[in-house]
Structure formats: C-alpha cells, structure tokens
Short mmCIF file of C-alpha atoms and ligand atoms in Angstrom, two decimals:
data_model
loop_
_atom_site.label_atom_id
_atom_site.label_comp_id
_atom_site.label_asym_id
_atom_site.label_seq_id
_atom_site.Cartn_x
_atom_site.Cartn_y
_atom_site.Cartn_z
CA MET M 1 -18.85 15.76 -37.24
CA ALA M 2 -21.59 15.82 -34.56
CA ALA M 3 -20.56 17.61 -31.33
CA GLY M 4 -20.85 14.32 -29.41
CA ASP M 5 -18.26 12.67 -31.70
CA GLN M 6 -15.56 15.24 -31.15
CA LYS M 7 -12.24 13.91 -29.79
CA TRP M 8 -10.09 15.98 -27.46
CA SER M 9 -6.34 15.97 -26.94
CA PHE M 10 -6.57 17.18 -23.31
CA VAL M 11 -9.20 15.72 -20.99
CA VAL M 12 -9.66 16.68 -17.35
CA VAL M 13 -11.85 14.44 -15.26
CA ALA M 14 -13.03 15.16 -11.74
CA ASN M 15 -16.05 14.20 -9.70
CA ARG M 16 -17.56 17.64 -10.31
CA LEU M 17 -17.59 19.81 -13.41
CA PRO M 18 -15.97 23.25 -13.02
CA VAL M 19 -19.40 24.87 -12.86
CA ARG M 20 -22.33 25.16 -10.48
CA ARG M 21 -26.00 25.85 -11.04
CA VAL M 22 -27.24 29.22 -9.86
CA TRP M 23 -30.93 30.08 -9.74
CA GLU M 24 -32.27 33.56 -10.28
CA GLY M 25 -36.00 33.41 -9.74
CA ASP M 26 -37.21 30.63 -12.01
CA THR M 27 -34.22 30.58 -14.33
CA ALA M 28 -31.08 28.62 -13.69
CA GLN M 29 -27.70 29.11 -15.27
CA TRP M 30 -24.28 27.53 -15.01
CA VAL M 31 -21.51 29.69 -13.58
CA PRO M 32 -17.84 28.75 -13.04
CA SER M 33 -17.16 27.25 -9.59
CA PRO M 34 -14.86 29.15 -7.29
CA GLY M 35 -11.84 27.25 -6.03
CA GLY M 36 -8.29 26.28 -6.73
CA LEU M 37 -8.74 23.60 -9.35
CA VAL M 38 -10.84 25.73 -11.69
CA SER M 39 -8.41 28.67 -11.43
CA ALA M 40 -5.45 26.37 -11.89
CA LEU M 41 -6.81 24.87 -15.06
CA ARG M 42 -8.34 28.00 -16.55
CA PRO M 43 -5.17 28.94 -18.50
CA VAL M 44 -4.90 25.48 -20.06
CA MET M 45 -8.62 24.84 -20.55
CA SER M 46 -10.59 28.02 -21.07
CA GLY M 47 -10.90 28.80 -24.75
CA ASN M 48 -8.71 25.81 -25.67
CA PRO M 49 -10.52 24.11 -28.59
CA ASP M 50 -8.79 20.78 -27.81
CA ALA M 51 -9.65 20.56 -24.09
CA VAL M 52 -12.71 19.14 -22.34
CA TRP M 53 -13.68 18.59 -18.69
CA ALA M 54 -15.74 15.50 -17.80
CA GLY M 55 -17.60 15.35 -14.48
CA TRP M 56 -20.85 15.41 -12.58
CA THR M 57 -23.10 18.49 -12.65
CA GLY M 58 -23.92 18.14 -8.94
CA VAL M 59 -27.53 17.34 -9.85
CA PRO M 60 -28.44 13.63 -9.61
CA GLY M 61 -30.22 12.03 -12.56
CA PRO M 62 -29.55 11.50 -16.24
CA GLY M 63 -26.64 13.51 -17.66
CA THR M 64 -27.34 16.58 -19.78
CA GLU M 65 -25.83 17.34 -23.19
CA PRO M 66 -22.28 18.76 -23.31
CA PHE M 67 -22.18 22.53 -22.85
CA GLU M 68 -19.73 25.41 -22.61
CA VAL M 69 -19.35 27.89 -19.74
CA ASP M 70 -16.75 30.66 -19.61
CA GLY M 71 -14.67 28.93 -22.27
CA PHE M 72 -14.73 25.55 -20.42
CA GLN M 73 -16.08 22.69 -22.53
CA CYS M 74 -18.10 20.57 -20.08
CA HIS M 75 -19.04 16.94 -20.65
CA PRO M 76 -21.51 15.79 -17.97
CA VAL M 77 -21.27 12.29 -16.47
CA SER M 78 -24.52 11.11 -14.90
CA VAL M 79 -24.81 10.01 -11.27
CA SER M 80 -28.20 8.72 -10.15
CA GLN M 81 -29.84 9.49 -6.81
CA GLY M 82 -29.03 5.97 -5.58
CA GLU M 83 -25.41 6.28 -6.67
CA LEU M 84 -25.18 9.64 -4.96
CA GLN M 85 -25.89 7.85 -1.70
CA LEU M 86 -23.69 4.80 -2.26
CA PHE M 87 -20.82 6.22 -4.33
CA TYR M 88 -20.54 9.86 -3.19
CA GLU M 89 -21.95 9.95 0.35
CA GLY M 90 -21.00 6.33 1.00
CA PHE M 91 -17.71 5.03 -0.38
CA SER M 92 -16.16 8.41 -1.27
CA ASN M 93 -17.11 10.35 1.83
CA ALA M 94 -17.81 7.81 4.56
CA THR M 95 -15.11 5.24 3.64
CA LEU M 96 -12.23 6.96 1.82
CA TRP M 97 -12.52 10.48 3.25
CA PRO M 98 -12.31 9.44 6.93
CA LEU M 99 -9.74 6.70 6.25
CA PHE M 100 -7.49 9.09 4.34
CA HIS M 101 -7.88 11.71 7.12
CA ASP M 102 -6.35 9.50 9.79
CA ALA M 103 -9.67 7.77 10.64
CA LEU M 104 -10.84 10.83 12.61
CA VAL M 105 -14.28 9.22 12.47
CA PRO M 106 -14.43 5.46 11.93
CA PRO M 107 -14.51 4.65 8.20
CA GLU M 108 -17.37 2.36 7.19
CA TYR M 109 -16.78 -0.59 4.88
CA HIS M 110 -19.83 -1.73 2.91
CA ARG M 111 -19.73 -3.99 -0.14
CA THR M 112 -22.74 -2.24 -1.70
CA TRP M 113 -20.88 1.08 -1.52
CA TRP M 114 -17.81 -0.47 -3.12
CA ASP M 115 -19.92 -1.95 -5.94
CA ALA M 116 -21.42 1.47 -6.66
CA TYR M 117 -17.96 3.10 -6.50
CA ARG M 118 -16.67 0.64 -9.09
CA THR M 119 -19.72 1.13 -11.32
CA VAL M 120 -19.44 4.92 -11.28
CA ASN M 121 -15.65 4.79 -11.84
CA GLN M 122 -16.30 2.50 -14.83
CA ARG M 123 -18.72 5.06 -16.23
CA TYR M 124 -16.19 7.89 -15.87
CA ALA M 125 -13.47 5.75 -17.47
CA ALA M 126 -15.74 4.76 -20.39
CA THR M 127 -16.71 8.40 -20.92
CA VAL M 128 -13.08 9.52 -21.06
CA ALA M 129 -12.07 6.58 -23.27
CA ASP M 130 -14.67 7.82 -25.71
CA LEU M 131 -13.73 11.50 -25.54
CA ALA M 132 -9.94 11.21 -25.78
CA ALA M 133 -8.17 11.61 -29.14
CA PRO M 134 -5.37 9.12 -29.97
CA GLY M 135 -2.38 9.78 -27.68
CA ALA M 136 -4.31 12.41 -25.68
CA THR M 137 -3.30 13.59 -22.20
CA VAL M 138 -5.82 12.85 -19.45
CA TRP M 139 -5.66 14.39 -15.97
CA ILE M 140 -7.82 12.64 -13.34
CA HIS M 141 -8.56 14.28 -9.99
CA ASP M 142 -9.18 13.11 -6.47
CA TYR M 143 -10.42 10.30 -4.28
CA HIS M 144 -13.76 9.79 -5.99
CA LEU M 145 -12.00 8.40 -9.06
CA LEU M 146 -9.15 6.20 -7.77
CA LEU M 147 -9.99 3.34 -10.13
CA VAL M 148 -10.20 5.44 -13.29
CA PRO M 149 -6.47 5.44 -14.21
CA GLY M 150 -6.35 1.61 -14.35
CA LEU M 151 -9.70 1.22 -16.11
CA LEU M 152 -8.71 3.81 -18.67
CA ARG M 153 -5.27 2.29 -19.24
CA GLU M 154 -6.96 -1.04 -20.05
CA ALA M 155 -9.33 0.55 -22.55
CA ARG M 156 -6.86 3.05 -24.03
CA PRO M 157 -3.19 2.08 -23.61
CA ASP M 158 -2.24 4.92 -25.97
CA LEU M 159 -3.15 7.69 -23.49
CA ARG M 160 -0.86 9.69 -21.23
CA ILE M 161 -2.56 9.53 -17.82
CA GLY M 162 -1.96 11.76 -14.80
CA PHE M 163 -3.70 11.54 -11.44
CA PHE M 164 -3.72 14.08 -8.61
CA LEU M 165 -4.93 13.34 -5.07
CA HIS M 166 -6.18 16.53 -3.37
CA ILE M 167 -6.48 14.94 0.08
CA PRO M 168 -3.74 13.28 2.17
CA PHE M 169 -2.60 9.73 1.46
CA PRO M 170 -2.65 8.06 4.90
CA ALA M 171 0.03 6.07 6.68
CA ARG M 172 0.39 2.54 5.36
CA GLU M 173 -0.91 1.04 8.64
CA LEU M 174 -4.20 2.87 8.11
CA TYR M 175 -4.47 2.34 4.37
CA ILE M 176 -4.12 -1.42 4.62
CA ARG M 177 -7.35 -1.61 6.64
CA LEU M 178 -9.25 -0.98 3.41
CA PRO M 179 -10.77 -4.27 2.20
CA TRP M 180 -10.25 -3.14 -1.42
CA ARG M 181 -6.71 -1.83 -0.90
CA ALA M 182 -5.22 -3.92 -3.70
CA GLU M 183 -7.87 -2.98 -6.29
CA ILE M 184 -7.38 0.71 -5.52
CA VAL M 185 -3.59 0.57 -5.72
CA ASP M 186 -3.93 -1.32 -9.01
CA GLY M 187 -6.31 1.36 -10.25
CA LEU M 188 -3.92 4.17 -9.38
CA LEU M 189 -0.95 2.43 -10.96
CA GLY M 190 -2.67 2.76 -14.33
CA ALA M 191 -1.40 6.38 -14.28
CA ASP M 192 1.97 7.52 -15.63
CA LEU M 193 2.24 10.15 -12.91
CA ILE M 194 0.58 10.36 -9.50
CA GLY M 195 0.69 13.75 -7.79
CA LEU M 196 0.22 14.19 -4.06
CA GLN M 197 0.10 17.32 -1.93
CA THR M 198 3.14 16.59 0.28
CA GLN M 199 6.32 14.52 0.45
CA LEU M 200 4.78 12.62 3.37
CA SER M 201 1.74 11.60 1.31
CA ALA M 202 4.03 10.55 -1.58
CA ASP M 203 6.11 8.44 0.83
CA ASN M 204 2.98 6.92 2.38
CA PHE M 205 1.70 6.01 -1.06
CA CYS M 206 4.97 4.34 -2.11
CA ARG M 207 5.14 2.38 1.14
CA ALA M 208 1.55 1.16 0.74
CA VAL M 209 2.21 0.11 -2.87
CA ASN M 210 5.33 -1.71 -1.84
CA ARG M 211 3.58 -3.64 0.93
CA ILE M 212 0.53 -4.53 -1.17
CA THR M 213 2.07 -5.36 -4.54
CA GLY M 214 5.70 -6.06 -3.63
CA ALA M 215 6.51 -3.72 -6.56
CA LYS M 216 10.05 -2.38 -6.81
CA THR M 217 10.29 1.36 -6.15
CA THR M 218 13.41 3.27 -7.07
CA GLY M 219 13.19 6.82 -5.87
CA ARG M 220 9.54 7.40 -6.55
CA VAL M 221 9.32 5.34 -9.71
CA ILE M 222 7.19 2.23 -9.23
CA GLN M 223 7.64 -0.72 -11.60
CA HIS M 224 4.49 -2.83 -11.78
CA ASN M 225 2.92 -5.07 -14.42
CA GLY M 226 5.61 -4.13 -16.93
CA ARG M 227 4.94 -0.39 -16.62
CA ALA M 228 6.46 2.51 -14.70
CA THR M 229 4.43 4.95 -12.60
CA GLN M 230 6.04 8.01 -11.04
CA ALA M 231 4.80 9.52 -7.78
CA GLY M 232 5.69 12.97 -6.52
CA ALA M 233 4.72 15.92 -4.33
CA PHE M 234 3.02 18.78 -6.19
CA PRO M 235 1.60 21.16 -3.54
CA ILE M 236 -1.37 23.05 -4.99
CA GLY M 237 -1.51 26.86 -4.89
CA ILE M 238 -4.17 29.55 -5.27
CA ASP M 239 -5.01 32.18 -7.86
CA THR M 240 -2.79 34.73 -6.10
CA ASP M 241 -3.43 37.53 -8.60
CA ARG M 242 -7.18 37.28 -8.21
CA ILE M 243 -7.03 37.37 -4.40
CA SER M 244 -4.53 40.27 -4.44
CA ARG M 245 -6.74 42.18 -6.87
CA LEU M 246 -9.75 41.68 -4.61
CA ALA M 247 -7.78 42.76 -1.55
CA ALA M 248 -6.88 46.00 -3.36
CA ASP M 249 -10.42 46.60 -4.66
CA PRO M 250 -11.96 49.72 -3.05
CA ALA M 251 -15.39 48.05 -2.90
CA VAL M 252 -13.96 45.06 -0.99
CA GLN M 253 -12.04 47.39 1.32
CA ALA M 254 -15.18 49.41 2.00
CA ARG M 255 -17.03 46.20 2.81
CA ALA M 256 -14.19 45.20 5.16
CA ALA M 257 -14.53 48.51 7.04
CA GLU M 258 -18.28 48.00 7.23
CA ILE M 259 -17.94 44.48 8.66
CA HIS M 260 -15.40 45.72 11.20
CA GLN M 261 -17.80 48.37 12.36
CA THR M 262 -20.68 45.87 12.53
CA LEU M 263 -18.53 43.74 14.80
CA GLY M 264 -18.15 46.71 17.19
CA SER M 265 -14.69 47.81 15.92
CA PRO M 266 -12.83 45.34 18.16
CA ARG M 267 -9.07 45.62 18.63
CA THR M 268 -8.59 41.96 17.64
CA VAL M 269 -10.60 39.98 15.11
CA LEU M 270 -9.99 36.23 15.04
CA LEU M 271 -11.32 34.46 11.94
CA GLY M 272 -12.02 30.89 10.85
CA VAL M 273 -13.25 29.99 7.35
CA ASP M 274 -13.93 26.33 6.64
CA ARG M 275 -16.28 23.81 5.12
CA LEU M 276 -18.19 22.45 8.11
CA ASP M 277 -16.17 19.24 8.30
CA TYR M 278 -14.90 17.21 11.26
CA THR M 279 -11.39 17.32 9.84
CA LYS M 280 -11.17 21.12 10.17
CA GLY M 281 -10.82 21.37 13.96
CA ILE M 282 -13.45 24.13 14.31
CA GLU M 283 -14.50 22.86 17.73
CA VAL M 284 -10.85 22.84 18.83
CA ARG M 285 -10.41 26.58 18.22
CA LEU M 286 -13.77 27.38 19.86
CA ARG M 287 -12.72 25.45 22.96
CA ALA M 288 -9.38 27.27 23.07
CA PHE M 289 -11.14 30.63 22.66
CA ARG M 290 -13.63 29.82 25.40
CA GLU M 291 -10.88 28.85 27.85
CA LEU M 292 -8.87 31.99 27.05
CA LEU M 293 -11.94 34.13 27.83
CA ALA M 294 -12.70 32.16 30.99
CA GLU M 295 -9.10 32.56 32.21
CA GLY M 296 -9.10 36.30 31.46
CA ARG M 297 -6.27 35.91 28.95
CA LEU M 298 -8.47 37.35 26.19
CA SER M 299 -11.26 39.82 26.84
CA VAL M 300 -14.68 40.26 25.29
CA ASP M 301 -14.03 44.00 25.48
CA ASP M 302 -11.57 43.86 22.61
CA CYS M 303 -11.81 40.42 20.91
CA VAL M 304 -14.32 38.94 18.50
CA LEU M 305 -14.19 35.58 16.78
CA VAL M 306 -15.87 35.18 13.38
CA GLN M 307 -16.44 31.64 12.16
CA ILE M 308 -17.71 30.97 8.65
CA ALA M 309 -18.74 27.33 8.28
CA GLU M 310 -19.80 26.46 4.77
CA PRO M 311 -22.54 23.78 4.71
CA SER M 312 -21.13 20.50 3.42
CA ARG M 313 -22.09 16.81 3.02
CA SER M 314 -24.90 17.09 5.56
CA GLN M 315 -26.14 13.55 4.81
CA VAL M 316 -22.78 11.91 5.58
CA THR M 317 -21.92 10.30 8.93
CA GLY M 318 -20.03 12.65 11.21
CA TYR M 319 -21.14 15.94 9.62
CA ALA M 320 -24.41 16.43 11.54
CA GLU M 321 -22.54 15.59 14.75
CA VAL M 322 -19.79 18.14 14.18
CA ARG M 323 -22.39 20.76 13.29
CA ARG M 324 -24.26 20.06 16.54
CA GLU M 325 -21.04 20.25 18.54
CA VAL M 326 -19.85 23.50 16.90
CA GLU M 327 -23.23 25.17 17.28
CA GLN M 328 -23.52 24.10 20.92
CA MET M 329 -20.11 25.59 21.60
CA VAL M 330 -20.96 28.85 19.81
CA GLY M 331 -24.13 29.08 21.96
CA ASP M 332 -22.13 28.25 25.06
CA VAL M 333 -19.45 30.91 24.47
CA ASN M 334 -22.00 33.57 23.57
CA GLY M 335 -24.30 32.58 26.44
CA ASN M 336 -21.50 32.78 28.97
CA PHE M 337 -19.39 35.66 27.66
CA GLY M 338 -21.52 37.72 25.24
CA VAL M 339 -22.93 41.12 26.06
CA MET M 340 -26.43 42.28 25.07
CA GLY M 341 -26.31 43.16 21.36
CA ARG M 342 -22.69 42.09 21.06
CA PRO M 343 -21.99 38.37 20.68
CA VAL M 344 -18.37 37.38 21.09
CA VAL M 345 -18.58 34.67 18.41
CA HIS M 346 -20.20 35.52 15.07
CA TYR M 347 -21.07 32.24 13.40
CA LEU M 348 -22.46 31.83 9.87
CA HIS M 349 -23.42 28.41 8.56
CA GLN M 350 -23.53 29.73 4.99
CA SER M 351 -21.22 29.80 2.05
CA GLN M 352 -19.88 33.24 1.20
CA PRO M 353 -18.71 34.69 -2.10
CA ILE M 354 -14.97 35.16 -2.41
CA GLU M 355 -15.34 38.98 -2.29
CA GLU M 356 -16.93 38.70 1.16
CA LEU M 357 -14.24 36.27 2.33
CA VAL M 358 -11.45 38.60 1.21
CA ALA M 359 -13.17 41.48 3.06
CA MET M 360 -13.03 39.29 6.17
CA TYR M 361 -9.39 38.33 5.59
CA LEU M 362 -8.61 42.07 5.42
CA ILE M 363 -9.93 42.69 8.95
CA ALA M 364 -8.70 39.43 10.51
CA ASP M 365 -5.79 40.11 12.86
CA ILE M 366 -5.54 36.41 13.57
CA MET M 367 -6.48 33.69 11.09
CA LEU M 368 -7.26 30.35 12.75
CA VAL M 369 -6.57 27.33 10.53
CA THR M 370 -6.59 24.38 12.93
CA PRO M 371 -7.44 21.15 11.03
CA LEU M 372 -6.69 17.79 12.58
CA ARG M 373 -5.70 16.71 9.07
CA ASP M 374 -5.92 18.52 5.73
CA GLY M 375 -4.43 17.77 2.31
CA MET M 376 -3.41 21.41 1.74
CA ASN M 377 -5.81 24.11 3.07
CA LEU M 378 -6.16 26.93 0.59
CA VAL M 379 -7.81 29.29 3.10
CA ALA M 380 -4.40 29.68 4.78
CA LYS M 381 -2.90 30.72 1.44
CA GLU M 382 -5.81 33.04 0.59
CA TYR M 383 -5.37 34.83 3.92
CA VAL M 384 -1.68 35.38 3.24
CA ALA M 385 -2.41 36.65 -0.27
CA SER M 386 -4.90 39.15 1.22
CA ARG M 387 -2.34 40.85 3.49
CA PRO M 388 -0.34 43.26 1.29
CA ASP M 389 0.70 45.32 4.32
CA ASN M 390 2.35 42.21 5.83
CA THR M 391 0.29 42.40 9.02
CA GLY M 392 -1.75 39.59 10.57
CA VAL M 393 -0.88 36.29 12.22
CA LEU M 394 -1.67 32.93 10.68
CA VAL M 395 -2.17 30.26 13.35
CA LEU M 396 -1.74 27.08 11.34
CA SER M 397 -2.05 23.40 12.18
CA GLU M 398 1.05 21.30 11.58
CA PHE M 399 -1.25 18.66 10.11
CA THR M 400 -2.12 20.63 6.98
CA GLY M 401 -0.22 20.39 3.71
CA ALA M 402 0.10 24.20 3.83
CA ALA M 403 2.28 23.94 6.95
CA GLN M 404 5.00 22.30 4.83
CA GLU M 405 5.30 25.52 2.83
CA LEU M 406 4.23 28.27 5.26
CA ARG M 407 6.99 27.57 7.74
CA THR M 408 6.85 31.03 9.32
CA ALA M 409 3.20 30.72 10.37
CA GLU M 410 2.46 30.15 14.07
CA LEU M 411 2.50 26.37 13.75
CA ILE M 412 0.36 24.56 16.30
CA ASN M 413 -0.64 21.02 17.19
CA PRO M 414 -4.46 21.09 17.32
CA HIS M 415 -4.46 18.21 19.81
CA ASP M 416 -2.47 20.34 22.25
CA ILE M 417 -5.06 22.79 23.54
CA GLU M 418 -2.61 24.62 25.84
CA GLY M 419 -0.19 25.11 22.94
CA LEU M 420 -3.01 26.45 20.76
CA LYS M 421 -4.17 28.80 23.52
CA SER M 422 -0.65 30.16 24.01
CA ALA M 423 -0.30 30.78 20.26
CA MET M 424 -3.67 32.58 20.13
CA GLU M 425 -2.88 34.68 23.18
CA ALA M 426 0.59 35.61 21.91
CA ALA M 427 -0.87 36.49 18.50
CA ALA M 428 -3.46 38.78 20.13
CA ARG M 429 -0.74 40.58 22.12
CA ARG M 430 1.74 40.93 19.26
CA PRO M 431 2.11 44.48 17.89
CA PRO M 432 1.03 44.43 14.19
CA ALA M 433 4.49 45.50 12.95
CA GLU M 434 6.11 42.41 14.53
CA ALA M 435 4.15 40.12 12.21
CA GLY M 436 5.93 41.65 9.20
CA PRO M 437 8.90 39.34 8.58
CA ALA M 438 6.88 36.11 8.98
CA MET M 439 4.09 37.37 6.72
CA ARG M 440 6.52 38.67 4.10
CA THR M 441 8.16 35.23 3.86
CA MET M 442 4.79 33.52 3.53
CA ARG M 443 3.69 35.96 0.86
CA ARG M 444 6.77 35.14 -1.18
CA VAL M 445 5.98 31.42 -0.93
CA VAL M 446 2.33 31.90 -1.93
CA ARG M 447 3.28 34.12 -4.87
CA SER M 448 5.88 31.69 -6.15
CA ASN M 449 3.62 28.62 -6.07
CA THR M 450 0.34 29.71 -7.64
CA ALA M 451 -2.42 27.41 -8.83
CA GLN M 452 -1.33 28.05 -12.41
CA ARG M 453 2.32 27.15 -11.68
CA TRP M 454 1.13 23.98 -9.95
CA ALA M 455 -0.77 22.87 -13.06
CA GLU M 456 2.19 23.70 -15.30
CA ARG M 457 4.62 21.78 -13.11
CA PHE M 458 2.38 18.71 -13.02
CA LEU M 459 1.64 18.74 -16.74
CA ASP M 460 5.29 19.33 -17.68
CA ARG M 461 6.33 16.34 -15.61
CA LEU M 462 3.50 14.26 -17.08
CA GLU M 463 4.62 15.13 -20.61
CA ALA M 464 8.16 14.07 -19.69
CA CYS M 465 7.04 10.61 -18.46
CA GLU M 466 8.47 7.86 -20.66
O1 F6P A 1 -10.70 18.66 -0.41
C1 F6P A 1 -11.17 17.72 -1.31
C2 F6P A 1 -12.37 18.22 -2.07
O2 F6P A 1 -12.81 17.26 -3.00
C3 F6P A 1 -12.09 19.52 -2.78
O3 F6P A 1 -11.43 19.31 -4.00
C4 F6P A 1 -13.45 20.12 -2.86
O4 F6P A 1 -13.42 21.50 -3.02
C5 F6P A 1 -14.06 19.74 -1.54
O5 F6P A 1 -13.45 18.51 -1.20
C6 F6P A 1 -15.58 19.75 -1.56
O6 F6P A 1 -16.11 18.52 -1.75
P1 F6P A 1 -17.56 18.13 -2.25
O7 F6P A 1 -17.45 17.86 -3.71
O8 F6P A 1 -17.89 16.91 -1.47
O9 F6P A 1 -18.49 19.26 -1.95
#
C-alpha cells in the first residue's frame, strides 16, 4: 500500500501541525512545537502506528508530502497565501477571535473571509475523510475549524468525532451577532462531543444552540437533526513533569541566577509572559506598575518588571496597535523612572525557549497574568509548576479559564486598576513564607490536571458517547 493510501484509526486535526520549521544556516528542519496540545497528545500519538495529525505547516503554498517528526505522523493540509489572509488573518483572527473574546476589538464581518473559511474547512474535512479508517476516532481542535465536524459527519457518518475549543465560547448575546451563527452551530453539532475550557463556556454554547436551533438540551446533551451531541468542560493542563524537571535542572537554575544578577539583583521581580495580543492585558499591568511607582508604593530601588511579549499575528487588526501602546508605555515608565544603566521594565518582543521561560519563572516573585479574557492561560500553570519551594505570588485575572481552577491565586479584575494595584503592592510586601499555603494548593491542582490527563479524560468520554 502506498504511504498516501494508509488509513488511520486515530486522526487529530488542528490548524497547525505539531511541528515548526527551524533554520540552521541554509538547512531547515522540522522540530516538535512547544505547547500544551503537543505535550497532551504525545502519549497517544507519538510512536502510535495508527495515529496521524493533519494540519497546516505554517508555510503558505502547496502542501508537502506526509512526514514524521519525533514519532508524530504529520499530514500537511495546504493553505495558500490568499487563504492565509482571508481564512487565518481574516475570519479566524479578525472575526472569530475578537468576537469570542468579548469583542475587545470590534469583530469584522466580511463575506469574502467567510467564503475562504468555508473553503479551507472543506479542505480539512475532505483530507480527514480520506485519512480516517472505518469507525476511526477524529479529534478536531479550535476555532479555525468550526465547520469541520459537520462536514466530516456528512462525508463519513461512521466516524466518532470530538471537537475541543481552546478559546472561550462567548455569551449568547455576543455570539448571535455573527452573520453565520447558524452555519457554525450546525457545523459544531456534527461532533459527538464538544469540549470547552470552562463550565461558563459550555453553558454559553448550550444557550446559543438553544436560541439558534431551538434544539432540546437535557443537561448538556443536545438533540438535533436526529443525533445527540454532548458538551462539557474539559480544562486543559500542562506537561507538569517537564516543567518540574526543568525547574530542578542545574543549568536552568544557573541561568536563573544569572538573569537575576543581570537585572541588578532586585528584591522583587515581577514577570509577565504572553503572546503580544490585545486580550492579554499587558498594557493594564504596565499602567498599574507605573502608577505604583509614581505614588511611591513600589520603588525602583528594589523592583523590576520583566515583560516577555512573543510576536504574534502582526498582520491582524488590533495587534500593531497593542504593540505600539505597550512599547510606548515601556518607554514611558523607563523614561520617567529608570536609572542610567538600570531600566525598571525589561521588555523583550521575542519568543523564548521554554528553558529560558522556566529560568524566569524561578526568579519571579510575582507573576502577572492579567488578561481581559483568556480561554485558559497556561503560563499561569507553568509558573505554579516551576515553584517547588511554594514561594511566589500569582496575580491572576478572574477572566481566565485558569482562575476557575487556581482559586488561591490573587484573583483580580483587570478592569479595576486600583484593585490590581493593591494586589501587586500587597504581593510585593508579602514575606515569601506567607505565599506557601496558596501556592501549595495551586501546585496540587496543576499536578492533578496535567495535559495528558486532560487528553485521556476527553478521549474516554468521547469513546463512551453513544
Ligand atoms: O489560544 C488559541 C491558540 O490557537 C493556541 O492554541 C495557540 O497556541 C495560539 O492561539 C497561537 O495561535 P497562532 O496559531 O495564531 O499563532
């Protein structure tokens, strides 16, 4: 049998493949992507001769031949340069992303974007229909592929289909603004099981379905078109073992000490690690920090803020603006409060390897996670997993999925600047030993809900669907 004709009994499909292209001089190679989803699926995919992952390589143009990296069988789906603009930057990231994040920037509704979204979803569905063995299990991921469950169900009624949404599902009043709200709900209801990050998102989804289709929902089982679809909350975790191992690695610890010294060995390090995205509330924490310095409640003599902002979606509406705003604020704080040779905010608009991030988590006395809306936020969990001595304070927005689990974090409302300032000030004044009980509780939560457990729980429930 030719490799292209092989059928698989487990198919994962996501916008991106679990790999990224890394160049060394003139030669490029594929390496596994960092991140929760790849770690979560490694145990069920890597080295499994029956499992394949379909997705985009991240490089626009014709798809390449299937390949294998680190035990993951990868089946590329092509996305052209034009589709990148209309499907990925357009409908996925300038319509759905802002709408599903509480319309923090106005979502744009363009029929050409929708047409491209449908076309690309059809291509993903056709690819999977072709790859899946009779009765196979298919797990579809995220907001780029909302139509795939329905399209696939039509082509292959024999398949068991799961879908997981990594971002929030918005309140019904917001969702129903979408001109294609019915098509998308229909698409999703092709799945046997729909996983969401929180109970609130699962409730929002059921309410939207009910309003749009009139379908009967008992508990979270939706009856529609003669089929049942279950919805439920499956909060995603991290690869806790890997982060703990890195935190205990002498090389990472030495790097942490080196960074601390480079920063001027301050008494208090505040840290933010985010994709540079308007949902993350980076400007909110900078404003709070600036005001605390101006009011003399924090001092440049003993505090430093480090902000890592990973470049992201720079061509999409809203991202250039937030970058400008953040960088202006960094310049403003450093201009007004910095000392020669010693900035008070250290800002890197670069992505960092996980080893470097863990080194930073190790020296961060205060971790600032202040999104205005976030499906989960794995940085909050990574920070907790990097604190084996139970020190450190996690200042965490109530509007993240993580806040539903990490109840002993310093929960803040990022719209309430005075509340955020008080939490930051109190965290800076708290003796390290006092953070112990809260951190211990959070560490238990993070250890008990790892990325791997998340995948198991979802797949077990999917297998149990009638
Ligand atoms: O948070 C949703 C998400 O799709 C993540 O799964 C992913 O890591 C992140 O956004 C990055 O997105 P992009 O593919 O646009 O770089």
